[in-house]
PDB file of C-alpha atoms in Angstrom:
ATOM      1  CA  MET A   1     123.747 108.525  38.992  1.00 42.00           C
ATOM      2  CA  SER A   2     121.673 105.873  38.215  1.00 45.00           C
ATOM      3  CA  ALA A   3     120.918 104.163  35.090  1.00 47.00           C
ATOM      4  CA  ALA A   4     117.611 105.462  34.949  1.00 53.00           C
ATOM      5  CA  ALA A   5     119.051 109.149  34.673  1.00 82.00           C
ATOM      6  CA  VAL A   6     121.604 108.145  32.348  1.00 95.00           C
ATOM      7  CA  ILE A   7     120.655 109.668  28.238  1.00 96.00           C
ATOM      8  CA  ARG A   8     121.302 107.377  25.597  1.00 97.00           C
ATOM      9  CA  VAL A   9     122.643 108.867  22.742  1.00 98.00           C
ATOM     10  CA  LEU A  10     122.623 107.817  19.024  1.00 98.00           C
ATOM     11  CA  ILE A  11     125.158 109.584  16.662  1.00 98.00           C
ATOM     12  CA  CYS A  12     124.294 110.064  12.711  1.00 97.00           C
ATOM     13  CA  ASP A  13     126.958 111.201  10.861  1.00 96.00           C
ATOM     14  CA  ASP A  14     128.818 110.421   7.844  1.00 94.00           C
ATOM     15  CA  GLN A  15     132.123 111.819   8.593  1.00 94.00           C
ATOM     16  CA  GLU A  16     134.145 109.330  10.843  1.00 95.00           C
ATOM     17  CA  LEU A  17     135.837 112.037  12.233  1.00 94.00           C
ATOM     18  CA  VAL A  18     132.930 114.291  13.480  1.00 94.00           C
ATOM     19  CA  ARG A  19     131.256 111.051  15.027  1.00 95.00           C
ATOM     20  CA  ALA A  20     134.117 110.175  16.818  1.00 96.00           C
ATOM     21  CA  GLY A  21     134.304 113.446  18.477  1.00 95.00           C
ATOM     22  CA  TYR A  22     130.846 113.937  19.164  1.00 96.00           C
ATOM     23  CA  ALA A  23     131.197 110.502  20.813  1.00 97.00           C
ATOM     24  CA  THR A  24     134.190 111.278  22.844  1.00 97.00           C
ATOM     25  CA  ILE A  25     132.823 114.521  24.505  1.00 97.00           C
ATOM     26  CA  LEU A  26     129.131 113.081  25.098  1.00 97.00           C
ATOM     27  CA  ALA A  27     130.639 109.969  26.178  1.00 96.00           C
ATOM     28  CA  ALA A  28     133.131 111.589  29.026  1.00 96.00           C
ATOM     29  CA  GLN A  29     129.769 113.203  30.645  1.00 96.00           C
ATOM     30  CA  PRO A  30     128.768 111.381  33.569  1.00 95.00           C
ATOM     31  CA  ASP A  31     124.829 111.300  32.895  1.00 96.00           C
ATOM     32  CA  MET A  32     125.012 110.378  28.871  1.00 97.00           C
ATOM     33  CA  GLU A  33     126.066 107.114  27.079  1.00 97.00           C
ATOM     34  CA  VAL A  34     126.694 106.585  23.302  1.00 97.00           C
ATOM     35  CA  VAL A  35     124.689 103.612  22.352  1.00 97.00           C
ATOM     36  CA  GLY A  36     125.644 103.766  18.437  1.00 97.00           C
ATOM     37  CA  GLU A  37     127.220 105.410  15.918  1.00 97.00           C
ATOM     38  CA  VAL A  38     126.049 105.490  11.935  1.00 97.00           C
ATOM     39  CA  GLY A  39     127.433 106.626   8.549  1.00 96.00           C
ATOM     40  CA  ASP A  40     123.653 106.981   6.571  1.00 96.00           C
ATOM     41  CA  GLY A  41     120.192 107.765   7.219  1.00 95.00           C
ATOM     42  CA  ARG A  42     118.856 104.536   6.593  1.00 96.00           C
ATOM     43  CA  ALA A  43     121.053 102.741   9.182  1.00 97.00           C
ATOM     44  CA  ALA A  44     120.161 105.832  11.150  1.00 97.00           C
ATOM     45  CA  VAL A  45     116.453 104.721  10.991  1.00 96.00           C
ATOM     46  CA  SER A  46     116.963 101.106  11.832  1.00 96.00           C
ATOM     47  CA  GLU A  47     119.512 101.431  14.570  1.00 97.00           C
ATOM     48  CA  ALA A  48     117.410 104.200  16.195  1.00 97.00           C
ATOM     49  CA  GLN A  49     113.973 101.888  16.137  1.00 95.00           C
ATOM     50  CA  ARG A  50     116.291  98.872  17.296  1.00 96.00           C
ATOM     51  CA  LEU A  51     118.569 100.716  20.480  1.00 96.00           C
ATOM     52  CA  ARG A  52     115.799 103.538  21.057  1.00 96.00           C
ATOM     53  CA  PRO A  53     118.021 105.942  22.192  1.00 97.00           C
ATOM     54  CA  ASP A  54     116.933 108.826  24.342  1.00 96.00           C
ATOM     55  CA  VAL A  55     118.351 111.230  21.797  1.00 97.00           C
ATOM     56  CA  VAL A  56     119.662 111.276  17.917  1.00 97.00           C
ATOM     57  CA  VAL A  57     122.015 113.935  16.629  1.00 97.00           C
ATOM     58  CA  MET A  58     121.177 113.785  13.317  1.00 95.00           C
ATOM     59  CA  ASP A  59     123.307 114.810  10.275  1.00 92.00           C
ATOM     60  CA  VAL A  60     121.454 116.770   7.711  1.00 89.00           C
ATOM     61  CA  ARG A  61     123.410 115.706   4.380  1.00 87.00           C
ATOM     62  CA  MET A  62     124.294 111.858   4.393  1.00 91.00           C
ATOM     63  CA  PRO A  63     124.368 109.110   1.806  1.00 92.00           C
ATOM     64  CA  VAL A  64     121.558 106.360   1.045  1.00 94.00           C
ATOM     65  CA  LEU A  65     119.066 108.628   2.932  1.00 94.00           C
ATOM     66  CA  GLY A  66     118.962 112.214   3.892  1.00 92.00           C
ATOM     67  CA  GLY A  67     118.747 113.571   7.603  1.00 92.00           C
ATOM     68  CA  ILE A  68     115.558 114.668   6.754  1.00 92.00           C
ATOM     69  CA  GLU A  69     114.372 111.683   5.368  1.00 94.00           C
ATOM     70  CA  ALA A  70     115.737 109.901   8.146  1.00 96.00           C
ATOM     71  CA  THR A  71     113.968 112.375  10.838  1.00 95.00           C
ATOM     72  CA  ALA A  72     110.858 112.386   9.066  1.00 94.00           C
ATOM     73  CA  LEU A  73     110.750 108.681   9.641  1.00 96.00           C
ATOM     74  CA  LEU A  74     111.905 108.766  13.284  1.00 96.00           C
ATOM     75  CA  ALA A  75     110.047 111.472  14.180  1.00 91.00           C
ATOM     76  CA  GLY A  76     107.541 112.795  11.606  1.00 85.00           C
ATOM     77  CA  PRO A  77     103.720 113.050  11.965  1.00 77.00           C
ATOM     78  CA  GLY A  78     101.951 109.822  12.472  1.00 81.00           C
ATOM     79  CA  VAL A  79     104.814 108.114  13.637  1.00 87.00           C
ATOM     80  CA  PRO A  80     104.290 106.353  16.943  1.00 85.00           C
ATOM     81  CA  ASP A  81     106.070 106.903  20.121  1.00 86.00           C
ATOM     82  CA  PRO A  82     108.977 109.388  18.186  1.00 89.00           C
ATOM     83  CA  ALA A  83     112.567 110.098  18.548  1.00 92.00           C
ATOM     84  CA  LYS A  84     113.599 112.937  20.334  1.00 92.00           C
ATOM     85  CA  VAL A  85     116.280 114.232  16.771  1.00 94.00           C
ATOM     86  CA  LEU A  86     118.997 116.950  17.228  1.00 92.00           C
ATOM     87  CA  VAL A  87     119.568 118.006  13.615  1.00 89.00           C
ATOM     88  CA  VAL A  88     123.055 119.298  13.204  1.00 86.00           C
ATOM     89  CA  THR A  89     124.011 121.587  10.183  1.00 79.00           C
ATOM     90  CA  THR A  90     127.203 123.549   8.402  1.00 76.00           C
ATOM     91  CA  PHE A  91     124.824 127.033   8.316  1.00 62.00           C
ATOM     92  CA  ASN A  92     122.784 128.684   9.626  1.00 57.00           C
ATOM     93  CA  LEU A  93     120.062 129.282   7.681  1.00 51.00           C
ATOM     94  CA  ASP A  94     120.260 126.456   5.610  1.00 54.00           C
ATOM     95  CA  GLU A  95     117.439 125.388   4.149  1.00 65.00           C
ATOM     96  CA  TYR A  96     117.318 121.942   5.049  1.00 70.00           C
ATOM     97  CA  VAL A  97     117.179 123.065   8.829  1.00 67.00           C
ATOM     98  CA  TYR A  98     113.733 124.036   8.066  1.00 70.00           C
ATOM     99  CA  ASP A  99     112.520 121.115   6.545  1.00 77.00           C
ATOM    100  CA  ALA A 100     113.766 119.123   9.334  1.00 76.00           C
ATOM    101  CA  LEU A 101     112.140 120.975  11.722  1.00 74.00           C
ATOM    102  CA  ARG A 102     108.978 120.543   9.601  1.00 77.00           C
ATOM    103  CA  ALA A 103     110.114 116.717   9.525  1.00 84.00           C
ATOM    104  CA  GLY A 104     109.499 116.342  13.446  1.00 85.00           C
ATOM    105  CA  ALA A 105     113.455 117.315  14.923  1.00 86.00           C
ATOM    106  CA  SER A 106     113.135 118.810  18.475  1.00 83.00           C
ATOM    107  CA  GLY A 107     116.022 121.886  17.365  1.00 80.00           C
ATOM    108  CA  PHE A 108     119.141 121.866  15.428  1.00 79.00           C
ATOM    109  CA  LEU A 109     122.777 122.886  16.393  1.00 82.00           C
ATOM    110  CA  LEU A 110     125.188 124.397  14.066  1.00 80.00           C
ATOM    111  CA  LYS A 111     128.554 122.407  13.839  1.00 83.00           C
ATOM    112  CA  ASP A 112     130.618 125.040  14.596  1.00 83.00           C
ATOM    113  CA  ALA A 113     129.283 124.919  18.106  1.00 83.00           C
ATOM    114  CA  ARG A 114     131.605 124.513  21.539  1.00 89.00           C
ATOM    115  CA  PRO A 115     131.361 121.270  22.707  1.00 93.00           C
ATOM    116  CA  ALA A 116     129.818 122.436  26.025  1.00 91.00           C
ATOM    117  CA  ASP A 117     126.523 123.522  23.677  1.00 87.00           C
ATOM    118  CA  LEU A 118     126.400 119.950  22.122  1.00 91.00           C
ATOM    119  CA  ILE A 119     126.283 118.731  26.013  1.00 93.00           C
ATOM    120  CA  ALA A 120     123.777 121.255  26.869  1.00 88.00           C
ATOM    121  CA  ALA A 121     121.192 120.851  23.643  1.00 87.00           C
ATOM    122  CA  VAL A 122     121.298 116.963  24.071  1.00 92.00           C
ATOM    123  CA  ARG A 123     119.929 117.088  27.631  1.00 90.00           C
ATOM    124  CA  THR A 124     117.700 119.847  26.446  1.00 83.00           C
ATOM    125  CA  VAL A 125     116.363 117.800  23.863  1.00 87.00           C
ATOM    126  CA  ALA A 126     116.268 114.669  26.069  1.00 88.00           C
ATOM    127  CA  ALA A 127     114.545 116.752  28.626  1.00 80.00           C
ATOM    128  CA  GLY A 128     111.692 117.184  25.914  1.00 75.00           C
ATOM    129  CA  GLU A 129     112.335 120.885  25.163  1.00 69.00           C
ATOM    130  CA  SER A 130     113.515 122.260  21.947  1.00 65.00           C
ATOM    131  CA  LEU A 131     116.408 123.728  21.002  1.00 65.00           C
ATOM    132  CA  LEU A 132     115.810 127.098  19.025  1.00 60.00           C
ATOM    133  CA  SER A 133     117.998 130.199  19.404  1.00 54.00           C
ATOM    134  CA  PRO A 134     115.731 133.264  19.336  1.00 51.00           C
ATOM    135  CA  ALA A 135     117.970 134.705  16.618  1.00 50.00           C
ATOM    136  CA  VAL A 136     118.056 131.958  14.452  1.00 54.00           C
ATOM    137  CA  THR A 137     114.415 131.548  15.259  1.00 56.00           C
ATOM    138  CA  ARG A 138     113.115 134.936  13.383  1.00 54.00           C
ATOM    139  CA  GLN A 139     115.966 134.666  10.695  1.00 57.00           C
ATOM    140  CA  LEU A 140     115.048 130.975   9.637  1.00 58.00           C
ATOM    141  CA  ILE A 141     111.319 131.137   9.812  1.00 57.00           C
ATOM    142  CA  GLY A 142     111.460 134.665   8.757  1.00 57.00           C
ATOM    143  CA  ARG A 143     113.293 133.435   5.458  1.00 57.00           C
ATOM    144  CA  PHE A 144     110.624 130.673   4.783  1.00 53.00           C
ATOM    145  CA  ALA A 145     107.464 132.440   5.630  1.00 53.00           C
ATOM    146  CA  ASP A 146     106.169 132.932   2.466  1.00 53.00           C
ATOM    147  CA  ARG A 147     105.932 129.562   1.551  1.00 52.00           C
ATOM    148  CA  ILE A 148     103.675 129.016   5.264  1.00 49.00           C
ATOM    149  CA  ARG A 149     100.067 128.947   3.916  1.00 49.00           C
ATOM    150  CA  PRO A 150      97.746 130.399   7.005  1.00 50.00           C
ATOM    151  CA  GLN A 151      95.368 127.926   8.743  1.00 55.00           C
ATOM    152  CA  ALA A 152      91.812 128.947   9.051  1.00 55.00           C
ATOM    153  CA  ASN A 153      90.755 129.421  12.791  1.00 59.00           C
ATOM    154  CA  PRO A 154      94.279 128.396  13.990  1.00 65.00           C
ATOM    155  CA  VAL A 155      93.711 128.914  17.347  1.00 74.00           C
ATOM    156  CA  ASP A 156      90.227 127.936  17.934  1.00 76.00           C
ATOM    157  CA  GLY A 157      90.034 126.869  21.806  1.00 84.00           C
ATOM    158  CA  LEU A 158      93.068 128.763  23.281  1.00 90.00           C
ATOM    159  CA  ALA A 159      92.348 131.196  25.526  1.00 92.00           C
ATOM    160  CA  PRO A 160      93.542 134.878  25.314  1.00 92.00           C
ATOM    161  CA  ARG A 161      96.513 134.318  27.407  1.00 95.00           C
ATOM    162  CA  GLU A 162      97.494 131.308  25.778  1.00 94.00           C
ATOM    163  CA  ILE A 163      97.573 133.026  22.520  1.00 92.00           C
ATOM    164  CA  GLU A 164     100.093 135.803  24.176  1.00 94.00           C
ATOM    165  CA  VAL A 165     102.173 132.925  25.022  1.00 93.00           C
ATOM    166  CA  LEU A 166     102.438 131.292  21.592  1.00 92.00           C
ATOM    167  CA  LYS A 167     103.007 134.879  19.964  1.00 89.00           C
ATOM    168  CA  LEU A 168     105.794 135.291  22.262  1.00 89.00           C
ATOM    169  CA  LEU A 169     107.240 131.926  22.149  1.00 84.00           C
ATOM    170  CA  ALA A 170     107.485 132.162  18.544  1.00 79.00           C
ATOM    171  CA  ALA A 171     109.263 135.605  18.119  1.00 76.00           C
ATOM    172  CA  GLY A 172     112.271 133.150  20.046  1.00 71.00           C
ATOM    173  CA  LEU A 173     111.410 134.050  23.617  1.00 77.00           C
ATOM    174  CA  SER A 174     112.585 131.707  26.393  1.00 77.00           C
ATOM    175  CA  ASN A 175     110.324 131.212  29.135  1.00 83.00           C
ATOM    176  CA  ALA A 176     111.918 133.637  31.310  1.00 83.00           C
ATOM    177  CA  GLU A 177     111.587 136.163  29.076  1.00 86.00           C
ATOM    178  CA  ILE A 178     107.933 135.257  28.251  1.00 90.00           C
ATOM    179  CA  ALA A 179     107.433 135.532  32.326  1.00 91.00           C
ATOM    180  CA  ALA A 180     108.771 139.183  32.397  1.00 92.00           C
ATOM    181  CA  GLY A 181     107.190 140.596  29.343  1.00 92.00           C
ATOM    182  CA  LEU A 182     103.741 139.427  30.962  1.00 94.00           C
ATOM    183  CA  VAL A 183     104.372 140.015  34.264  1.00 93.00           C
ATOM    184  CA  ILE A 184     103.386 136.165  35.198  1.00 94.00           C
ATOM    185  CA  SER A 185     106.163 133.497  37.213  1.00 93.00           C
ATOM    186  CA  PRO A 186     107.845 131.239  34.475  1.00 88.00           C
ATOM    187  CA  GLU A 187     106.271 128.279  36.093  1.00 91.00           C
ATOM    188  CA  THR A 188     103.139 129.901  34.855  1.00 95.00           C
ATOM    189  CA  VAL A 189     104.736 130.543  31.695  1.00 92.00           C
ATOM    190  CA  LYS A 190     105.557 126.546  31.791  1.00 89.00           C
ATOM    191  CA  THR A 191     102.032 125.551  32.387  1.00 94.00           C
ATOM    192  CA  HIS A 192     100.755 128.019  29.385  1.00 94.00           C
ATOM    193  CA  VAL A 193     103.066 126.440  26.772  1.00 91.00           C
ATOM    194  CA  SER A 194     101.868 123.096  28.044  1.00 90.00           C
ATOM    195  CA  ARG A 195      98.523 123.520  27.658  1.00 93.00           C
ATOM    196  CA  ILE A 196      98.993 124.902  24.272  1.00 92.00           C
ATOM    197  CA  LEU A 197     100.923 122.023  22.880  1.00 88.00           C
ATOM    198  CA  ALA A 198      98.253 119.905  24.199  1.00 89.00           C
ATOM    199  CA  LYS A 199      94.821 121.859  22.592  1.00 89.00           C
ATOM    200  CA  LEU A 200      96.907 121.898  19.386  1.00 85.00           C
ATOM    201  CA  GLY A 201      98.040 118.334  19.367  1.00 82.00           C
ATOM    202  CA  LEU A 202     101.921 119.843  19.042  1.00 79.00           C
ATOM    203  CA  ARG A 203     104.565 117.534  20.358  1.00 73.00           C
ATOM    204  CA  ASP A 204     107.053 120.264  21.688  1.00 75.00           C
ATOM    205  CA  ARG A 205     108.310 124.269  21.129  1.00 76.00           C
ATOM    206  CA  VAL A 206     109.924 123.908  17.867  1.00 71.00           C
ATOM    207  CA  GLN A 207     106.288 122.678  16.249  1.00 74.00           C
ATOM    208  CA  ALA A 208     104.616 125.481  17.872  1.00 80.00           C
ATOM    209  CA  VAL A 209     106.700 128.331  16.123  1.00 77.00           C
ATOM    210  CA  VAL A 210     106.358 126.434  12.683  1.00 73.00           C
ATOM    211  CA  PHE A 211     102.275 126.465  13.686  1.00 79.00           C
ATOM    212  CA  ALA A 212     102.258 129.898  14.765  1.00 82.00           C
ATOM    213  CA  TYR A 213     103.707 131.161  11.447  1.00 74.00           C
ATOM    214  CA  ARG A 214     101.621 128.704   9.348  1.00 73.00           C
ATOM    215  CA  SER A 215      98.431 130.175  11.107  1.00 78.00           C
ATOM    216  CA  GLY A 216      99.740 133.418  10.824  1.00 74.00           C
ATOM    217  CA  LEU A 217     100.062 134.616  13.947  1.00 75.00           C
ATOM    218  CA  CYS A 218     103.621 136.220  13.563  1.00 65.00           C
TER     219      CYS A 218
END
């Protein structure tokens, strides 16, 4: 594998044992390189800006600066060349996860996930896709939906088919599931998703899910 294909990862967690575990798992992959490890949010921001990793694995609760605040500084609205942040958390329905997604995270993973899940998550986020399982999407967004204010005429400019795809995406369906439901090819779904993101000025599927709920589509 060429050096250009290697996924460079920065690990941010205040527990040294957790950092060591992540580093051991990821560094053992032929397509990954752990370029740094830090124990607080401020250091995470500093090192991410200095090292420009492909993926930042970010804990939520850290000293000095929390993971949510650090994520917003690295990937939030208005940040030029935002980082790809994979947030890890202890609880499935932790309010901090929702806040992290709004701060610009590309997805999240539970800390009790299997090593294979962590590896797959890093690859998914590095590829520019979001990591948000259907079940957790429905539970997480549903729990906080009453806080989200609908926007006026939110989907102006979207074609009817694109609105259909956005609704299914917000329900947590994968491209393959959307394709099966609409009787179109996965490649066509991928094209629709790309157009939706471009038209709405969104970065990834996670932002599209939040947008759909903010817009009252779900």
